[in-house]
CSV table of C-alpha atoms in Angstrom, one decimal:
chain,number,residue,atom,x,y,z
A,1,MET,CA,145.3,187.2,132.4
A,2,LYS,CA,148.0,188.7,134.5
A,3,CYS,CA,148.3,185.2,136.6
A,4,VAL,CA,148.9,183.4,132.6
A,5,LEU,CA,151.2,186.2,131.6
A,6,VAL,CA,153.0,186.3,135.3
A,7,SER,CA,153.2,182.4,134.8
A,8,PHE,CA,154.7,183.0,131.1
A,9,ASP,CA,157.3,185.3,132.4
A,10,SER,CA,157.9,182.8,135.3
A,11,THR,CA,158.6,179.5,132.6
A,12,MET,CA,160.8,181.5,130.2
A,13,ARG,CA,163.1,182.4,133.3
A,14,SER,CA,163.5,178.9,134.6
A,15,ASN,CA,163.1,177.1,131.0
A,16,LEU,CA,165.4,178.4,128.1
A,17,SER,CA,163.2,176.5,125.4
A,18,VAL,CA,160.0,178.6,126.2
A,19,GLY,CA,160.2,182.1,124.8
A,20,MET,CA,158.6,185.0,122.9
A,21,PRO,CA,156.1,185.5,121.4
A,22,ILE,CA,153.0,184.9,123.1
A,23,ASP,CA,150.1,184.6,122.0
A,24,LEU,CA,147.3,184.9,124.5
A,25,VAL,CA,143.5,184.1,123.3
A,26,CYS,CA,140.6,184.3,125.3
A,27,CYS,CA,137.0,182.9,124.9
A,28,GLU,CA,133.7,184.3,126.7
A,29,ARG,CA,132.3,181.8,128.8
A,30,ASP,CA,129.7,179.5,127.2
A,31,ARG,CA,130.7,180.8,123.9
A,32,LEU,CA,133.0,180.4,121.2
A,33,LYS,CA,133.6,183.8,120.7
A,34,LEU,CA,137.2,185.4,120.9
A,35,SER,CA,137.0,188.2,123.2
A,36,VAL,CA,140.8,188.9,123.2
A,37,ARG,CA,143.3,188.2,121.0
A,38,HIS,CA,147.0,189.6,121.7
A,39,ARG,CA,150.7,188.4,120.7
A,40,PHE,CA,153.4,189.6,123.2
A,41,GLU,CA,156.9,190.2,121.1
A,42,ARG,CA,160.1,190.2,122.6
A,43,GLY,CA,160.5,194.0,123.8
A,44,ASP,CA,156.6,194.4,124.4
A,45,ALA,CA,156.2,197.3,126.5
A,46,TYR,CA,153.2,196.2,128.9
A,47,PHE,CA,155.1,192.6,129.3
A,48,SER,CA,158.7,194.1,129.9
A,49,ALA,CA,157.1,196.0,132.8
A,50,LEU,CA,154.4,193.2,134.4
A,51,SER,CA,158.2,191.3,134.2
A,52,LYS,CA,160.1,193.9,135.8
A,53,GLU,CA,157.6,194.4,138.5
A,54,TRP,CA,156.7,190.8,139.4
A,55,SER,CA,160.6,190.4,139.8
A,56,LYS,CA,161.0,193.4,142.0
A,57,GLY,CA,157.8,192.3,144.0
A,58,VAL,CA,159.2,188.2,144.3
A,59,ARG,CA,162.8,189.9,145.4
A,60,ALA,CA,160.9,192.0,148.4
A,61,VAL,CA,158.4,189.0,149.4
A,62,PHE,CA,161.8,186.8,149.8
A,63,ARG,CA,163.6,189.0,151.9
A,64,ARG,CA,160.7,189.3,154.1
A,65,LEU,CA,160.6,185.5,154.4
A,66,PRO,CA,161.8,184.2,158.0
A,67,ALA,CA,165.5,182.9,158.1
A,68,VAL,CA,166.1,179.2,157.8
A,69,PRO,CA,167.1,177.9,161.3
A,70,VAL,CA,170.5,176.8,161.8
A,71,LEU,CA,170.8,172.9,161.3
A,72,LEU,CA,173.1,171.1,163.4
A,73,PRO,CA,175.1,168.1,162.0
A,74,PRO,CA,173.5,164.8,162.5
A,75,THR,CA,174.8,163.2,165.7
A,76,SER,CA,175.3,159.2,165.8
A,77,ARG,CA,172.3,158.7,167.8
A,78,ASP,CA,170.8,160.8,164.9
A,79,VAL,CA,171.5,158.3,162.1
A,80,PRO,CA,169.6,155.1,162.0
A,81,ALA,CA,171.7,151.7,162.3
A,82,PRO,CA,172.3,150.2,159.0
A,83,PRO,CA,170.2,147.2,158.7
A,84,PRO,CA,171.5,143.7,159.7
A,85,SER,CA,173.6,142.0,157.2
A,86,GLU,CA,172.7,138.6,156.5
A,87,PRO,CA,175.0,135.8,157.1
A,88,SER,CA,177.4,134.3,154.4
A,89,LEU,CA,176.7,130.8,153.7
């Protein structure tokens, strides 16, 4: 369930048309019985804590990622020659 909620949190951050409330419903495997039903409203304590911790974790991992190597501008030999133009008639 945490993966679903983290996915919603990320989606809400990247797409302003997605927002609260989030209705979470789970069914038991091979049964049509609902085992969980919960609505997360704006300001929900659990969802807010999950969102905050996920953001902190992503930032921490981002800081540990290796630096991008410095890219040098392409030289003339790195740029492919343009295709030959067709002769005009």
